[in-house]
Amino acid sequence: MDLSKAKTVLIMTFLFLNFFLLYQIFEDEGKGSLSTFGRKEELSRLEIALYEANLFLDVPLPKGGIQVAHLVVEPFKFQLDELAIELWKIFEGRENTTLPTVEEAADKADSEKTGVNKYAIGEYELIVRKGGSISLKLKEGSKVQNSNSGSREEIIQSAQERIEGISFMKNFIYDYVQEGQKGPVLNFRQEYDSFPLYAGYLQLFMHGHKPEECYLYCLEPIGFAEQKREAIPPSTALLRLIEAYKGGVRQARIIDFSLGYYSQEYDAERWEIPPVWRIRLDNGEVYYINAFTGNLER
């Protein structure tokens, strides 16, 4: 079989897979059906739209008809010394008992102007931003000591063991891995009442079994708002993605489609987070579609 024929067979296989997954949902008694279309002709329309956007479904769409409410959250409140040492232990390991001191690394006038506070913790720099996001990384010129490489599964397990027992990460769970320039990037997310809380995250840039940089944004869930509404069907969220998607030059596969909560980082005392359909592609792109309005959350 020559290259052109092989390419044709591959494209037809992807098209058949997309059609099969969408047809299953359409026939599923309205639970997760294409209710915004209502006709098989329009099912073909969605299939064509996916093809024209160079997108392929690798997973079945979730069930529809779900009643959800906004999630009320507050910013994560922490003691600086406790936060710094706990993050340092993720990097250096809990068996290391030589705890460094936390020293302010920038003058207060500059910090008040930029909303960014910097601290030195041994060989690391801790950055705390006004919006609540936190990062810890090696100081410029420092290097991670030799760390044994291992399989992807071993690295993920090692990272999970490093965050176990940290009080403010008790509701963080492993989400997915990306391939970074220097090694795997592990993504963890918060969870509340069995719902993914995508707005709360921990991102670890690994060097073998040891992190060399991390980003953290943690929220304190208060509870759900009283009023529940029905989330838009997954098929509608998929259409919104197709409308917003700009990367159709290369093929991309949808590898995750799930309902959770997401918002931007806010400098506020309390706010409500909308439910979203998260759509993750194999090229590393992640989209959040508001499950009430259908708008793309930036």
Tab-separated table of C-alpha atoms in Angstrom:
chain	number	residue	atom	x	y	z
A	1	MET	CA	0.000	0.000	0.000
A	2	ASP	CA	1.496	3.360	-1.008
A	3	LEU	CA	1.592	6.429	1.239
A	4	SER	CA	-1.420	8.210	-0.300
A	5	LYS	CA	-3.641	5.147	0.085
A	6	ALA	CA	-2.503	4.638	3.665
A	7	LYS	CA	-3.318	8.284	4.440
A	8	THR	CA	-6.783	7.899	2.906
A	9	VAL	CA	-7.486	4.772	4.974
A	10	LEU	CA	-6.358	6.558	8.145
A	11	ILE	CA	-8.611	9.562	7.505
A	12	MET	CA	-11.608	7.336	6.764
A	13	THR	CA	-10.935	5.379	9.964
A	14	PHE	CA	-10.945	8.591	12.033
A	15	LEU	CA	-14.162	9.731	10.334
A	16	PHE	CA	-15.851	6.404	11.064
A	17	LEU	CA	-14.751	6.568	14.718
A	18	ASN	CA	-16.159	10.098	15.098
A	19	PHE	CA	-19.444	9.114	13.492
A	20	PHE	CA	-19.725	5.965	15.619
A	21	LEU	CA	-19.164	7.833	18.904
A	22	LEU	CA	-21.621	10.590	18.017
A	23	TYR	CA	-24.244	8.109	16.792
A	24	GLN	CA	-24.064	6.189	20.082
A	25	ILE	CA	-24.825	9.379	21.984
A	26	PHE	CA	-27.673	10.306	19.633
A	27	GLU	CA	-29.327	6.912	20.232
A	28	ASP	CA	-28.898	7.036	24.034
A	29	GLU	CA	-32.527	7.934	24.842
A	30	GLY	CA	-31.774	11.624	25.119
A	31	LYS	CA	-29.202	11.226	27.908
A	32	GLY	CA	-26.299	13.143	26.484
A	33	SER	CA	-28.017	13.233	23.101
A	34	LEU	CA	-27.626	15.915	20.507
A	35	SER	CA	-30.729	17.651	21.797
A	36	THR	CA	-29.804	20.968	20.232
A	37	PHE	CA	-30.043	19.308	16.824
A	38	GLY	CA	-32.811	16.759	17.122
A	39	ARG	CA	-32.284	15.245	13.628
A	40	LYS	CA	-29.799	12.810	12.190
A	41	GLU	CA	-29.061	15.229	9.365
A	42	GLU	CA	-27.720	17.644	11.936
A	43	LEU	CA	-25.696	14.854	13.514
A	44	SER	CA	-23.891	14.672	10.169
A	45	ARG	CA	-23.467	18.442	10.346
A	46	LEU	CA	-21.541	18.089	13.608
A	47	GLU	CA	-19.430	15.301	12.152
A	48	ILE	CA	-18.577	17.499	9.164
A	49	ALA	CA	-17.766	20.453	11.424
A	50	LEU	CA	-15.319	18.278	13.381
A	51	TYR	CA	-13.700	17.102	10.157
A	52	GLU	CA	-13.355	20.644	8.799
A	53	ALA	CA	-11.781	21.785	12.085
A	54	ASN	CA	-9.330	18.857	11.830
A	55	LEU	CA	-10.580	17.540	15.184
A	56	PHE	CA	-11.252	13.919	16.022
A	57	LEU	CA	-13.119	12.440	18.982
A	58	ASP	CA	-11.095	9.803	20.808
A	59	VAL	CA	-13.583	9.567	23.693
A	60	PRO	CA	-17.377	9.287	23.893
A	61	LEU	CA	-19.192	12.433	24.966
A	62	PRO	CA	-20.404	12.421	28.597
A	63	LYS	CA	-24.058	12.067	29.533
A	64	GLY	CA	-26.203	15.174	29.344
A	65	GLY	CA	-29.189	16.317	31.393
A	66	ILE	CA	-27.091	17.074	34.486
A	67	GLN	CA	-28.375	19.541	37.107
A	68	VAL	CA	-25.586	21.635	38.642
A	69	ALA	CA	-25.094	24.898	40.538
A	70	HIS	CA	-22.331	27.465	40.919
A	71	LEU	CA	-19.587	26.620	43.412
A	72	VAL	CA	-18.794	29.240	46.078
A	73	VAL	CA	-15.084	29.543	46.917
A	74	GLU	CA	-12.703	31.667	48.950
A	75	PRO	CA	-8.971	32.230	48.435
A	76	PHE	CA	-6.570	29.870	50.150
A	77	LYS	CA	-5.325	31.422	53.407
A	78	PHE	CA	-1.897	30.313	54.558
A	79	GLN	CA	0.935	31.018	56.960
A	80	LEU	CA	3.979	31.955	54.895
A	81	ASP	CA	6.519	29.904	56.854
A	82	GLU	CA	4.323	26.784	56.797
A	83	LEU	CA	3.612	27.141	53.079
A	84	ALA	CA	7.264	27.711	52.203
A	85	ILE	CA	8.570	24.744	54.170
A	86	GLU	CA	5.896	22.361	52.896
A	87	LEU	CA	6.650	23.299	49.284
A	88	TRP	CA	10.374	22.996	49.968
A	89	LYS	CA	9.797	19.459	51.263
A	90	ILE	CA	8.132	18.529	47.959
A	91	PHE	CA	11.420	19.422	46.264
A	92	GLU	CA	13.909	18.133	48.819
A	93	GLY	CA	11.999	15.237	50.386
A	94	ARG	CA	10.578	14.849	53.882
A	95	GLU	CA	13.587	12.911	55.105
A	96	ASN	CA	15.714	16.069	54.779
A	97	THR	CA	15.503	17.705	58.205
A	98	THR	CA	17.817	20.651	57.482
A	99	LEU	CA	15.111	23.261	57.071
A	100	PRO	CA	16.202	26.605	55.599
A	101	THR	CA	14.959	29.970	56.797
A	102	VAL	CA	12.525	32.037	54.761
A	103	GLU	CA	13.942	35.454	53.831
A	104	GLU	CA	12.210	38.289	52.032
A	105	ALA	CA	13.995	38.878	48.723
A	106	ALA	CA	12.513	42.169	47.514
A	107	ASP	CA	11.791	45.515	49.158
A	108	LYS	CA	8.245	46.225	50.278
A	109	ALA	CA	7.779	49.279	48.055
A	110	ASP	CA	8.421	47.196	44.962
A	111	SER	CA	6.173	44.404	46.233
A	112	GLU	CA	3.261	46.776	46.878
A	113	LYS	CA	3.627	48.230	43.388
A	114	THR	CA	3.779	44.921	41.503
A	115	GLY	CA	1.627	42.792	43.808
A	116	VAL	CA	4.400	40.186	43.807
A	117	ASN	CA	6.277	39.120	46.932
A	118	LYS	CA	9.536	37.184	46.577
A	119	TYR	CA	11.270	35.100	49.220
A	120	ALA	CA	14.461	33.077	49.366
A	121	ILE	CA	14.356	29.522	50.756
A	122	GLY	CA	17.819	28.045	50.535
A	123	GLU	CA	18.522	27.439	46.839
A	124	TYR	CA	14.949	28.269	45.871
A	125	GLU	CA	12.894	31.373	45.154
A	126	LEU	CA	9.290	31.517	46.356
A	127	ILE	CA	6.963	33.916	44.537
A	128	VAL	CA	3.552	34.817	45.979
A	129	ARG	CA	1.292	36.886	43.723
A	130	LYS	CA	-1.562	39.133	44.799
A	131	GLY	CA	-4.092	37.047	42.855
A	132	GLY	CA	-3.174	34.021	44.959
A	133	SER	CA	-0.960	32.000	42.631
A	134	ILE	CA	2.325	30.727	44.052
A	135	SER	CA	5.475	29.389	42.431
A	136	LEU	CA	8.687	27.867	43.714
A	137	LYS	CA	11.736	27.340	41.541
A	138	LEU	CA	15.492	27.094	41.704
A	139	LYS	CA	17.343	30.378	41.817
A	140	GLU	CA	19.052	31.382	38.607
A	141	GLY	CA	22.353	29.527	38.284
A	142	SER	CA	21.319	26.693	40.612
A	143	LYS	CA	20.909	23.160	39.327
A	144	VAL	CA	18.908	20.152	40.423
A	145	GLN	CA	21.180	17.490	41.882
A	146	ASN	CA	21.319	14.237	39.959
A	147	SER	CA	17.982	12.490	40.211
A	148	ASN	CA	17.437	8.989	38.923
A	149	SER	CA	15.297	8.867	35.829
A	150	GLY	CA	12.530	6.316	35.623
A	151	SER	CA	9.396	5.330	33.782
A	152	ARG	CA	6.532	7.800	33.511
A	153	GLU	CA	4.526	5.745	36.029
A	154	GLU	CA	7.409	5.767	38.535
A	155	ILE	CA	7.850	9.541	38.223
A	156	ILE	CA	4.115	10.114	38.758
A	157	GLN	CA	4.106	7.834	41.812
A	158	SER	CA	7.164	9.623	43.218
A	159	ALA	CA	5.437	13.002	42.813
A	160	GLN	CA	2.267	11.719	44.483
A	161	GLU	CA	4.294	10.489	47.444
A	162	ARG	CA	5.945	13.900	47.764
A	163	ILE	CA	2.629	15.728	48.204
A	164	GLU	CA	1.022	13.157	50.524
A	165	GLY	CA	0.477	14.429	54.033
A	166	ILE	CA	0.530	18.122	53.091
A	167	SER	CA	-2.605	19.502	54.726
A	168	PHE	CA	-3.524	22.076	52.100
A	169	MET	CA	-3.162	19.490	49.311
A	170	LYS	CA	-5.419	16.833	50.813
A	171	ASN	CA	-8.004	17.356	48.059
A	172	PHE	CA	-5.474	17.415	45.199
A	173	ILE	CA	-5.406	14.434	42.855
A	174	TYR	CA	-3.304	13.565	39.829
A	175	ASP	CA	-4.874	14.768	36.580
A	176	TYR	CA	-2.608	14.299	33.543
A	177	VAL	CA	0.967	14.616	32.269
A	178	GLN	CA	2.445	16.785	29.523
A	179	GLU	CA	5.795	16.564	27.812
A	180	GLY	CA	7.942	19.592	28.754
A	181	GLN	CA	11.212	20.809	27.254
A	182	LYS	CA	13.276	19.284	30.081
A	183	GLY	CA	11.017	16.452	31.173
A	184	PRO	CA	7.444	15.558	32.124
A	185	VAL	CA	5.123	18.211	33.561
A	186	LEU	CA	2.682	16.689	36.042
A	187	ASN	CA	-0.694	18.331	36.541
A	188	PHE	CA	-2.712	17.860	39.719
A	189	ARG	CA	-6.117	19.411	40.411
A	190	GLN	CA	-8.397	19.958	43.344
A	191	GLU	CA	-11.621	18.045	43.826
A	192	TYR	CA	-14.759	18.943	45.740
A	193	ASP	CA	-17.757	16.682	46.386
A	194	SER	CA	-16.666	14.364	43.540
A	195	PHE	CA	-16.460	17.265	41.074
A	196	PRO	CA	-13.132	18.285	39.521
A	197	LEU	CA	-12.134	21.796	40.597
A	198	TYR	CA	-9.956	22.743	37.642
A	199	ALA	CA	-9.400	26.250	39.008
A	200	GLY	CA	-7.232	24.795	41.791
A	201	TYR	CA	-4.058	23.214	40.466
A	202	LEU	CA	-0.522	22.096	41.200
A	203	GLN	CA	1.899	21.854	38.291
A	204	LEU	CA	5.235	20.109	38.829
A	205	PHE	CA	8.084	20.378	36.324
A	206	MET	CA	10.049	17.200	36.927
A	207	HIS	CA	13.759	16.454	36.578
A	208	GLY	CA	13.790	12.697	36.934
A	209	HIS	CA	12.045	11.899	40.220
A	210	LYS	CA	12.655	15.401	41.576
A	211	PRO	CA	10.743	18.623	40.817
A	212	GLU	CA	12.728	21.676	39.764
A	213	GLU	CA	9.796	24.099	39.494
A	214	CYS	CA	6.169	24.204	40.608
A	215	TYR	CA	3.093	26.393	40.257
A	216	LEU	CA	0.266	26.282	42.779
A	217	TYR	CA	-3.166	27.864	42.962
A	218	CYS	CA	-5.331	26.652	45.806
A	219	LEU	CA	-8.949	27.493	46.669
A	220	GLU	CA	-11.153	26.930	49.720
A	221	PRO	CA	-14.535	25.559	48.536
A	222	ILE	CA	-17.429	26.786	50.712
A	223	GLY	CA	-20.310	24.929	49.065
A	224	PHE	CA	-22.696	24.952	46.149
A	225	ALA	CA	-25.142	27.773	45.482
A	226	GLU	CA	-28.798	26.929	46.117
A	227	GLN	CA	-30.108	27.311	42.579
A	228	LYS	CA	-29.453	24.400	40.231
A	229	ARG	CA	-29.731	24.569	36.454
A	230	GLU	CA	-29.331	22.041	33.715
A	231	ALA	CA	-25.912	22.111	32.077
A	232	ILE	CA	-25.829	22.549	28.322
A	233	PRO	CA	-25.502	19.246	26.446
A	234	PRO	CA	-21.943	18.093	25.721
A	235	SER	CA	-22.772	18.296	22.005
A	236	THR	CA	-23.458	22.035	22.376
A	237	ALA	CA	-20.147	22.501	24.204
A	238	LEU	CA	-18.437	20.636	21.378
A	239	LEU	CA	-19.955	23.027	18.852
A	240	ARG	CA	-18.720	25.998	20.886
A	241	LEU	CA	-15.234	24.511	20.826
A	242	ILE	CA	-15.360	24.068	17.062
A	243	GLU	CA	-16.440	27.697	16.671
A	244	ALA	CA	-13.550	28.935	18.834
A	245	TYR	CA	-10.880	26.503	17.678
A	246	LYS	CA	-8.145	28.148	15.591
A	247	GLY	CA	-5.631	25.335	15.251
A	248	GLY	CA	-7.121	23.413	12.345
A	249	VAL	CA	-3.936	23.243	10.267
A	250	ARG	CA	-2.786	20.118	12.090
A	251	GLN	CA	-4.897	17.232	13.243
A	252	ALA	CA	-5.780	17.147	16.944
A	253	ARG	CA	-7.624	14.535	18.941
A	254	ILE	CA	-10.039	15.202	21.803
A	255	ILE	CA	-8.745	12.953	24.576
A	256	ASP	CA	-10.717	14.217	27.585
A	257	PHE	CA	-14.241	15.642	27.905
A	258	SER	CA	-15.502	16.168	31.452
A	259	LEU	CA	-17.655	18.378	33.687
A	260	GLY	CA	-16.096	20.358	36.531
A	261	TYR	CA	-15.497	23.898	37.825
A	262	TYR	CA	-13.131	26.542	36.533
A	263	SER	CA	-12.521	30.269	36.805
A	264	GLN	CA	-9.729	32.744	36.396
A	265	GLU	CA	-7.652	33.740	39.408
A	266	TYR	CA	-9.292	36.568	41.347
A	267	ASP	CA	-8.122	38.887	44.086
A	268	ALA	CA	-11.420	38.702	45.995
A	269	GLU	CA	-12.789	37.595	49.352
A	270	ARG	CA	-15.378	35.208	47.905
A	271	TRP	CA	-16.801	34.454	44.479
A	272	GLU	CA	-18.836	31.919	42.503
A	273	ILE	CA	-17.281	29.548	39.989
A	274	PRO	CA	-19.402	28.298	37.076
A	275	PRO	CA	-19.535	24.674	35.974
A	276	VAL	CA	-17.636	24.036	32.747
A	277	TRP	CA	-17.134	21.348	30.191
A	278	ARG	CA	-13.381	20.821	29.971
A	279	ILE	CA	-12.166	19.656	26.569
A	280	ARG	CA	-8.524	18.600	26.415
A	281	LEU	CA	-6.645	17.930	23.173
A	282	ASP	CA	-3.642	15.706	22.572
A	283	ASN	CA	-1.602	18.744	21.464
A	284	GLY	CA	-1.665	20.134	25.024
A	285	GLU	CA	-4.462	22.666	24.503
A	286	VAL	CA	-7.253	22.813	27.084
A	287	TYR	CA	-10.601	24.549	26.609
A	288	TYR	CA	-13.242	25.395	29.222
A	289	ILE	CA	-16.793	25.909	27.976
A	290	ASN	CA	-19.197	27.512	30.477
A	291	ALA	CA	-21.830	24.837	31.118
A	292	PHE	CA	-24.581	27.443	31.594
A	293	THR	CA	-23.870	30.054	28.908
A	294	GLY	CA	-21.823	28.073	26.382
A	295	ASN	CA	-19.188	30.799	26.395
A	296	LEU	CA	-15.515	29.977	26.198
A	297	GLU	CA	-13.921	30.756	29.565
A	298	ARG	CA	-10.655	32.629	29.006
